[in-house]
mmCIF file of N, CA, C and O in Angstrom:
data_model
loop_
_atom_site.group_PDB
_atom_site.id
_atom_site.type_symbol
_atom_site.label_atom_id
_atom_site.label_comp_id
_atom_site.label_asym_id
_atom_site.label_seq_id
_atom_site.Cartn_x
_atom_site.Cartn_y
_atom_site.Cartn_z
ATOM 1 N N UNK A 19 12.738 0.555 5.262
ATOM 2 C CA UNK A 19 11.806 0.128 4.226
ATOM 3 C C UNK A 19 11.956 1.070 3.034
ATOM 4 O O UNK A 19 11.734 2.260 3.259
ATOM 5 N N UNK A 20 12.355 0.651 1.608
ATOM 6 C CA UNK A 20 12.304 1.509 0.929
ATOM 7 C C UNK A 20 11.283 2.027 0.271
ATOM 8 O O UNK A 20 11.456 3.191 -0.090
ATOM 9 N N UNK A 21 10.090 1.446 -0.049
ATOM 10 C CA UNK A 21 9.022 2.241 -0.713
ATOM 11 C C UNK A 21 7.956 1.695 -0.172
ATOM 12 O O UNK A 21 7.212 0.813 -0.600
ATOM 13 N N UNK A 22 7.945 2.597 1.293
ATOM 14 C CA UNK A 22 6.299 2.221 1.948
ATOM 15 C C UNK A 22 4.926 2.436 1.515
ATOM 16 O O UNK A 22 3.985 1.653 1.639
ATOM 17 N N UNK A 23 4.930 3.640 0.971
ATOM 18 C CA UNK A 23 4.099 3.821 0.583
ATOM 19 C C UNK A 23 3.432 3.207 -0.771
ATOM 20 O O UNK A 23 2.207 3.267 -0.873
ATOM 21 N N UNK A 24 4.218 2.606 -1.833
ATOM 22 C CA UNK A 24 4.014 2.087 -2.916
ATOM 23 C C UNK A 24 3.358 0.741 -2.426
ATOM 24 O O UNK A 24 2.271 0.280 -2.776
ATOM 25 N N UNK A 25 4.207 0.253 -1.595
ATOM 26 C CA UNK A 25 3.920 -1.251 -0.727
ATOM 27 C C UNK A 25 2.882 -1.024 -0.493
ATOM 28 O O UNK A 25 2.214 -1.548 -1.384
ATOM 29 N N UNK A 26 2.038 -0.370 0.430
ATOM 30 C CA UNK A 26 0.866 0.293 0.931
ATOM 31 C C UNK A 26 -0.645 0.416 -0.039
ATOM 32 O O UNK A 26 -1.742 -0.119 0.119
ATOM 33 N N UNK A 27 -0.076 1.461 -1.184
ATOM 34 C CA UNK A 27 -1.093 1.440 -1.937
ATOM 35 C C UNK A 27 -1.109 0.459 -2.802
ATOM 36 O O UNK A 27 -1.988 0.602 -3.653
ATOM 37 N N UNK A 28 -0.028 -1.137 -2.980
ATOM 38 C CA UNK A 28 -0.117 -1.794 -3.667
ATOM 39 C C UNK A 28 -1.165 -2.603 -2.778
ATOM 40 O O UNK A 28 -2.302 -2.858 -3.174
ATOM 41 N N UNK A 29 -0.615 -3.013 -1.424
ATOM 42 C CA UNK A 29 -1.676 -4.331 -1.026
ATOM 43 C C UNK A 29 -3.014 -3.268 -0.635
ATOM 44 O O UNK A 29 -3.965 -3.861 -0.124
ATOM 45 N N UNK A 30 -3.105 -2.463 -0.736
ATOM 46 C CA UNK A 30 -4.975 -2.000 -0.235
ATOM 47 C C UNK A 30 -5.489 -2.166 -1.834
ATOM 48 O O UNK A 30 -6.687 -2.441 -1.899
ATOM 49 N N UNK A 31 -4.697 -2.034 -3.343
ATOM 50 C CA UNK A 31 -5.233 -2.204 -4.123
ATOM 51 C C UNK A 31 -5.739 -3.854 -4.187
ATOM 52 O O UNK A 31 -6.832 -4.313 -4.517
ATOM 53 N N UNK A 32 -4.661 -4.449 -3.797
ATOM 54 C CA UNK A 32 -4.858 -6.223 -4.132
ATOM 55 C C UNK A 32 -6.106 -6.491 -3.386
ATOM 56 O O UNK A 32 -7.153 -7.033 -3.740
ATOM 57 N N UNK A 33 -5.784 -6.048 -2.424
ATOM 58 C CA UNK A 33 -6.970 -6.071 -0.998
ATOM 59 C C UNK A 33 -8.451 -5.966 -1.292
ATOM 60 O O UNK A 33 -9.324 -6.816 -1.472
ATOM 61 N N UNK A 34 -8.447 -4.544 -1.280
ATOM 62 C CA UNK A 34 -10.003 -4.000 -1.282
ATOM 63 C C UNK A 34 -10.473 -4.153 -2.786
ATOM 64 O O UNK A 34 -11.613 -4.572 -2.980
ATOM 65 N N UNK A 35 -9.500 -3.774 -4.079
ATOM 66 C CA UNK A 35 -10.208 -4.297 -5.757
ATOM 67 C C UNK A 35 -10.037 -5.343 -6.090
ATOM 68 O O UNK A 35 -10.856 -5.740 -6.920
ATOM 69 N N UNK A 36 -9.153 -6.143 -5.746
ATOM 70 C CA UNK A 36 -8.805 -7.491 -6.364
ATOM 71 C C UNK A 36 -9.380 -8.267 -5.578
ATOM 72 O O UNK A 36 -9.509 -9.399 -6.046
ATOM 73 N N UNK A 37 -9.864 -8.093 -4.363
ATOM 74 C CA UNK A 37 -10.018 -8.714 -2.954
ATOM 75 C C UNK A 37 -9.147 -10.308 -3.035
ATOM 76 O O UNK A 37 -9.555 -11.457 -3.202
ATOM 77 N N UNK A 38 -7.824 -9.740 -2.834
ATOM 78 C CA UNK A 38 -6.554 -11.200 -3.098
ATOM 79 C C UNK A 38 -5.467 -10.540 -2.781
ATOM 80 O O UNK A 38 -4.626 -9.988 -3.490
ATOM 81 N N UNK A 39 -5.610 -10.701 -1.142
ATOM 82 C CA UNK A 39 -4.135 -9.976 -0.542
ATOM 83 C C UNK A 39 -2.744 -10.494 -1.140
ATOM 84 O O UNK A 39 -2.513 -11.662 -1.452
ATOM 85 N N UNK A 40 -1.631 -9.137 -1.270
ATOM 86 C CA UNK A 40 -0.497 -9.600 -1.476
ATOM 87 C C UNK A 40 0.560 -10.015 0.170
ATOM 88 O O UNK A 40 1.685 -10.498 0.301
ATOM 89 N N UNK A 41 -0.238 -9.650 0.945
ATOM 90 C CA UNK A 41 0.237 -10.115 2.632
ATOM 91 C C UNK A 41 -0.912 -10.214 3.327
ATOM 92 O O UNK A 41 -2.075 -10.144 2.928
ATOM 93 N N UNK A 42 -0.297 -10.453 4.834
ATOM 94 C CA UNK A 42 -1.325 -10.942 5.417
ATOM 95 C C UNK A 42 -2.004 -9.483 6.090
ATOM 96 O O UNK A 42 -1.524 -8.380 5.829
ATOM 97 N N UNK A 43 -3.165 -9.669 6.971
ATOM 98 C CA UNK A 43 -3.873 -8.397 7.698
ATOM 99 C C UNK A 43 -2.452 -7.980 8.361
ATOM 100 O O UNK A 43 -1.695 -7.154 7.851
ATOM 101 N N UNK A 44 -2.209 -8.650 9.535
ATOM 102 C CA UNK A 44 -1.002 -8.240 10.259
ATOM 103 C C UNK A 44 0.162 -7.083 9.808
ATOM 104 O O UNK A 44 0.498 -6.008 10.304
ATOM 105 N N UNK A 45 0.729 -8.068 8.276
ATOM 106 C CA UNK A 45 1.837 -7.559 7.957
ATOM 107 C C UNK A 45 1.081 -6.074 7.565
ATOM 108 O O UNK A 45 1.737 -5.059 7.800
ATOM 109 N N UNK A 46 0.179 -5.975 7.174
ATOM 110 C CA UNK A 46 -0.413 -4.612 6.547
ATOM 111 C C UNK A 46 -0.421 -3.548 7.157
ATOM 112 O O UNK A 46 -0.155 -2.399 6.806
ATOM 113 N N UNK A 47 -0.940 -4.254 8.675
ATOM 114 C CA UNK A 47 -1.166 -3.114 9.911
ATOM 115 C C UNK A 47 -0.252 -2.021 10.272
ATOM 116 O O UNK A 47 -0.320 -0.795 10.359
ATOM 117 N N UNK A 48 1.170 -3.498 10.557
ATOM 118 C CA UNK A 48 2.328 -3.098 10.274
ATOM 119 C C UNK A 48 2.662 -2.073 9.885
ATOM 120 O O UNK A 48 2.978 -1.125 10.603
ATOM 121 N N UNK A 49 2.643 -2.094 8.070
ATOM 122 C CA UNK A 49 3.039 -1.259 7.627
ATOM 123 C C UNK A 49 2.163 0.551 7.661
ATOM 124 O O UNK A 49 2.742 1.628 7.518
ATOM 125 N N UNK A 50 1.024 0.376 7.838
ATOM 126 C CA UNK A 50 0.467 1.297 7.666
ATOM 127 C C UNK A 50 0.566 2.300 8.981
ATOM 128 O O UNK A 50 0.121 3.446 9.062
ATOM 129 N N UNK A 51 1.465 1.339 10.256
ATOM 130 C CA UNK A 51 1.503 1.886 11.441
ATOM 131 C C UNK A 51 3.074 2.518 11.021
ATOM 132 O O UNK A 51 3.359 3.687 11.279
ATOM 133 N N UNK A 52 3.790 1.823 10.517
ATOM 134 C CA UNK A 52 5.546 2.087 10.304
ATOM 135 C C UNK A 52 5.066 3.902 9.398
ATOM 136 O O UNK A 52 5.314 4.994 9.911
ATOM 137 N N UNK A 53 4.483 3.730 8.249
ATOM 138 C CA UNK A 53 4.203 4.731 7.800
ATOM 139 C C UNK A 53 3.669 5.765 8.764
ATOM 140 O O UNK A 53 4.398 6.715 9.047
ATOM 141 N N UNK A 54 2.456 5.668 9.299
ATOM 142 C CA UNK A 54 2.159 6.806 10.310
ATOM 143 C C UNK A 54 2.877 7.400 11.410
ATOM 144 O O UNK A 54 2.725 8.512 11.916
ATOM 145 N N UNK A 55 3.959 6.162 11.796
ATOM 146 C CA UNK A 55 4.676 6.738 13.030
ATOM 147 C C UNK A 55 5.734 7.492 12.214
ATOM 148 O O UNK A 55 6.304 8.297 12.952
ATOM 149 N N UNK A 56 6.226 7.526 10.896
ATOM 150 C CA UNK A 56 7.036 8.288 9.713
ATOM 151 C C UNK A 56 6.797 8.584 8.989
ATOM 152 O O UNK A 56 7.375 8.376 7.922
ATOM 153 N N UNK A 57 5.576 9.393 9.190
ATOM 154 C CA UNK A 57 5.048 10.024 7.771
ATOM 155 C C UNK A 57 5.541 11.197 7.666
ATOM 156 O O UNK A 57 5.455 11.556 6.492
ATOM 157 N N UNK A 58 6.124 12.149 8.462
ATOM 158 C CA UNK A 58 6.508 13.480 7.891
ATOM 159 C C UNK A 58 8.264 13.183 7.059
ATOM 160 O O UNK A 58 8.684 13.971 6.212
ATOM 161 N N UNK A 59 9.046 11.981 7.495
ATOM 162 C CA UNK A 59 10.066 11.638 6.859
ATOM 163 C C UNK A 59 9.803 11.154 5.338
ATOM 164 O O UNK A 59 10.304 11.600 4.305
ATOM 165 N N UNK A 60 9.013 10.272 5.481
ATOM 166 C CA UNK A 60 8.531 10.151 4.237
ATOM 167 C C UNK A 60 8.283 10.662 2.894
ATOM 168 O O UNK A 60 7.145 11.067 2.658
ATOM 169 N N UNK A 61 9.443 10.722 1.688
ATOM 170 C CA UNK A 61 9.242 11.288 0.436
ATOM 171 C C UNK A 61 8.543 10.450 -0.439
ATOM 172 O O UNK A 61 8.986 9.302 -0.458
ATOM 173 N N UNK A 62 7.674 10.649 -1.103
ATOM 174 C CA UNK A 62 7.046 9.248 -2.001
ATOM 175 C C UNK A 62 5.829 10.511 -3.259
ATOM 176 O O UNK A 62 5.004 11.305 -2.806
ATOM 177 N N UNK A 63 6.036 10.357 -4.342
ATOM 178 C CA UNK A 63 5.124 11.403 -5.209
ATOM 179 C C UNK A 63 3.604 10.601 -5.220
ATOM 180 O O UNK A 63 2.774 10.871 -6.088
ATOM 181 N N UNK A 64 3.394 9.786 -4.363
ATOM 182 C CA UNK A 64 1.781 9.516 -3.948
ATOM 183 C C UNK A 64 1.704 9.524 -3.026
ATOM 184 O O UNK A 64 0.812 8.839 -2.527
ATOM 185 N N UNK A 65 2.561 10.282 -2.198
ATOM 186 C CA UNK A 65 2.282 10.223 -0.181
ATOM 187 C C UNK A 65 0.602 11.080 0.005
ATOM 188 O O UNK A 65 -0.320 11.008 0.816
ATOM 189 N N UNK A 66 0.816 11.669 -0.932
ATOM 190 C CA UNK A 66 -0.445 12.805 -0.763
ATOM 191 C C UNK A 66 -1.665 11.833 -0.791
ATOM 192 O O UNK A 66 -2.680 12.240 -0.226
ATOM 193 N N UNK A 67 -1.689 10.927 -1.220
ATOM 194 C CA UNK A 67 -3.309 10.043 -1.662
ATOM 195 C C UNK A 67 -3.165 9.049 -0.164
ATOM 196 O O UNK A 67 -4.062 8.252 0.111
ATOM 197 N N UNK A 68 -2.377 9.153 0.412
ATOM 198 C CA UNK A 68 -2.506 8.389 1.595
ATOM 199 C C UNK A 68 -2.275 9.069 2.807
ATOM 200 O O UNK A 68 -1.192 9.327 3.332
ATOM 201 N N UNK A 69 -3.467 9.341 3.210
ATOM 202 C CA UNK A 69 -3.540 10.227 4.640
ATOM 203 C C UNK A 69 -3.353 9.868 6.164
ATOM 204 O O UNK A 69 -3.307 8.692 6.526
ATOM 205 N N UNK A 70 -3.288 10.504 6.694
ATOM 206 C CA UNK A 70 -2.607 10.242 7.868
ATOM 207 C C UNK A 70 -4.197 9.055 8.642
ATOM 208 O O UNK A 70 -4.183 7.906 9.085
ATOM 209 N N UNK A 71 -5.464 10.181 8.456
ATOM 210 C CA UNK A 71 -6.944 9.342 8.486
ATOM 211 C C UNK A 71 -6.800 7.951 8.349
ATOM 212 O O UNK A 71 -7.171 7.037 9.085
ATOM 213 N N UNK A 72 -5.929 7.949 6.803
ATOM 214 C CA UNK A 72 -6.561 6.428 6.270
ATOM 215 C C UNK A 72 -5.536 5.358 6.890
ATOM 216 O O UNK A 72 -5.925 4.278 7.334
ATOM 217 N N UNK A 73 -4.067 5.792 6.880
ATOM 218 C CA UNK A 73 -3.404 4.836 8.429
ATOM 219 C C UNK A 73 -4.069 4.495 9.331
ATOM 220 O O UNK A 73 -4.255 3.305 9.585
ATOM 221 N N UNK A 74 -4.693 5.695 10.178
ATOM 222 C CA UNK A 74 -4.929 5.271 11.550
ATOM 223 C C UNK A 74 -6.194 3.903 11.248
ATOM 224 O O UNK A 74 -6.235 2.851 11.885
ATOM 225 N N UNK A 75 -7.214 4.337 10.019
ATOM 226 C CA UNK A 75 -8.137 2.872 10.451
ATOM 227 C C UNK A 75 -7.920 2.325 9.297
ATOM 228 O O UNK A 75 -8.856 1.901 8.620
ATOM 229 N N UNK A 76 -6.369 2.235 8.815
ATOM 230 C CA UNK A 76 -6.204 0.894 8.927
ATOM 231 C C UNK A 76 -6.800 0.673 6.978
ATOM 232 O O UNK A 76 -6.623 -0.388 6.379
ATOM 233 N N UNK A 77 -7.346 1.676 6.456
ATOM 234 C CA UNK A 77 -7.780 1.032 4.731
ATOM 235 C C UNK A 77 -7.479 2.191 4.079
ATOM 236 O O UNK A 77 -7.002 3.217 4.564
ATOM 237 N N UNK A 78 -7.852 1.918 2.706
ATOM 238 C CA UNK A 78 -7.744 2.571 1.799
ATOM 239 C C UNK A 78 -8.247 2.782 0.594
ATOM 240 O O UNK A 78 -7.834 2.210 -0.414
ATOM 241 N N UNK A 79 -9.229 3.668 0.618
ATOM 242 C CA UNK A 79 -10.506 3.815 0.156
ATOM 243 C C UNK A 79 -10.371 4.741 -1.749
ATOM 244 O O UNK A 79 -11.233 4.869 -2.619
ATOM 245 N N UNK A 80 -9.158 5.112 -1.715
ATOM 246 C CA UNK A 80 -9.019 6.031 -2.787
ATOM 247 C C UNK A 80 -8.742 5.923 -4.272
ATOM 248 O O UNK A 80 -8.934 4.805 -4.748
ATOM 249 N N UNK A 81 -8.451 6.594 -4.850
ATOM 250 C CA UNK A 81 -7.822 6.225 -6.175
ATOM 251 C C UNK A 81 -6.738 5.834 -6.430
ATOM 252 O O UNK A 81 -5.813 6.429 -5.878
ATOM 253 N N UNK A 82 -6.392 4.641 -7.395
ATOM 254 C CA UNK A 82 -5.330 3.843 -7.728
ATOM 255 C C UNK A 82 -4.425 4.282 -8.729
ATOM 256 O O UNK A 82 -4.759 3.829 -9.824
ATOM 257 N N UNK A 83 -3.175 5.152 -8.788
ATOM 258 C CA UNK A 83 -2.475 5.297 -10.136
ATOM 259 C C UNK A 83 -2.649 3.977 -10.581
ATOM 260 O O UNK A 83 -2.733 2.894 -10.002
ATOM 261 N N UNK A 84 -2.694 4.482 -12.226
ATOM 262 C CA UNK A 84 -2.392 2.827 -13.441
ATOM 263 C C UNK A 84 -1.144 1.940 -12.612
ATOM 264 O O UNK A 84 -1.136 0.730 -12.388
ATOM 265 N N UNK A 85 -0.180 2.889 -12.269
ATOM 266 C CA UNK A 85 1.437 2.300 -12.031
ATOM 267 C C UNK A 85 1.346 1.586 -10.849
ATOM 268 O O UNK A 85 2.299 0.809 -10.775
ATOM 269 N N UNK A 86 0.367 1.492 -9.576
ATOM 270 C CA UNK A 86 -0.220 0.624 -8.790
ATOM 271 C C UNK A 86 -0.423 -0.266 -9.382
ATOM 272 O O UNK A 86 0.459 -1.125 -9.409
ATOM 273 N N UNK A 87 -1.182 -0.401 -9.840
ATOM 274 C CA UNK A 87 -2.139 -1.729 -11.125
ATOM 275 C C UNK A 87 -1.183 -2.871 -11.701
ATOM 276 O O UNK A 87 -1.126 -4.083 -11.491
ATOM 277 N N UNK A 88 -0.385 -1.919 -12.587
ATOM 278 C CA UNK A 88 0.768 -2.291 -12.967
ATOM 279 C C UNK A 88 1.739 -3.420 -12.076
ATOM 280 O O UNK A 88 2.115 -4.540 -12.422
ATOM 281 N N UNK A 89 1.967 -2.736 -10.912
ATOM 282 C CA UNK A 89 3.115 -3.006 -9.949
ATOM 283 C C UNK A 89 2.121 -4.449 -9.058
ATOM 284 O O UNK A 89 2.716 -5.372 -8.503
ATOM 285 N N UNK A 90 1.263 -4.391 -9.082
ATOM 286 C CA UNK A 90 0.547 -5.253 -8.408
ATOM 287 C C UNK A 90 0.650 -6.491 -9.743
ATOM 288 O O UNK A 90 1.412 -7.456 -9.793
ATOM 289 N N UNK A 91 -0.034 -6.212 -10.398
ATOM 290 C CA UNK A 91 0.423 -7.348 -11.640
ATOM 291 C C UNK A 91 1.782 -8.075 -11.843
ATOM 292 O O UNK A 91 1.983 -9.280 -11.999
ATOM 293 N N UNK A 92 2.929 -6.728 -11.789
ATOM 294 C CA UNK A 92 4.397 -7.539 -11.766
ATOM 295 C C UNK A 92 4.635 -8.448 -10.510
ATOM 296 O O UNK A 92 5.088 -9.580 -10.675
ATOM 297 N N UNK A 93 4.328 -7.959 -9.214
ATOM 298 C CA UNK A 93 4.483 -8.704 -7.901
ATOM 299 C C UNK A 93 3.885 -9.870 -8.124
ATOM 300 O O UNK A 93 4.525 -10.869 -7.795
ATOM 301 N N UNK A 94 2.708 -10.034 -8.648
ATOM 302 C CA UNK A 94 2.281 -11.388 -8.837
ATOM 303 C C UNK A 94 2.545 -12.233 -9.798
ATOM 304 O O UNK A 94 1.966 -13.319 -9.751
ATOM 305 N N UNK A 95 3.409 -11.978 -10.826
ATOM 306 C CA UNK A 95 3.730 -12.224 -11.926
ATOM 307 C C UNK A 95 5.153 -12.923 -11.456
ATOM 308 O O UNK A 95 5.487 -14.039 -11.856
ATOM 309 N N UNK A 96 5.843 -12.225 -10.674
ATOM 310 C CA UNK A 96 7.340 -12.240 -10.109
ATOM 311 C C UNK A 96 7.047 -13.494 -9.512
ATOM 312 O O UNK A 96 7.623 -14.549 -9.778
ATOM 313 N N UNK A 97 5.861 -13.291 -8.456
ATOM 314 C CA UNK A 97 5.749 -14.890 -6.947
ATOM 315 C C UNK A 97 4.980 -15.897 -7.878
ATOM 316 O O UNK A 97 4.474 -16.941 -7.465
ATOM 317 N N UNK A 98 4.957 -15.555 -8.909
ATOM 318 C CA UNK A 98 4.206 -17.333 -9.725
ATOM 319 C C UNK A 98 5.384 -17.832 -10.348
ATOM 320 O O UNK A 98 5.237 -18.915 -10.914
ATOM 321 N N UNK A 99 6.265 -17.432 -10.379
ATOM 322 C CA UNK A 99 7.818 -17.708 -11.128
ATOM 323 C C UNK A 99 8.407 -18.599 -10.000
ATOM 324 O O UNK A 99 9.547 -19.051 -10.103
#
């Protein structure tokens, strides 16, 4: 997976502020489990805002870089095309 964590803090943004998932619960779990079982491999300059805590149950309660925001806008911008 190349950018889990971006993936990550993109759908908890769509999720929990937009409340308008970009996947389903499942696929999310997924990922937030792929991340925890590889989080010390993991290089990403927002790994820090996503804690090992907020994997295990599963949300994500924190602050959104703009470039989240952003990236969530292009993804949806991209799948209406």
């Amino acid at each position: 997976m190349k950018n889990p964590i971006a993936k990550y803090l993109m759908c908890s943004y769509a999720y929990y502020v937009e409340d308008n998932p970009l996947v389903s619960d499942d696929e999310f779990d997924q990922l937030a489990q792929f991340i925890l079982e590889n989080y010390d491999a993991i290089d990403h300059p927002h790994k820090s805002l996503v804690t090992k805590a907020d994997l295990e149950a599963g949300t994500y309660l924190g602050n959104y870089p703009a470039i989240v925001k952003g990236a969530v806008r292009s993804w949806r911008m991209q799948a209406s095309q």
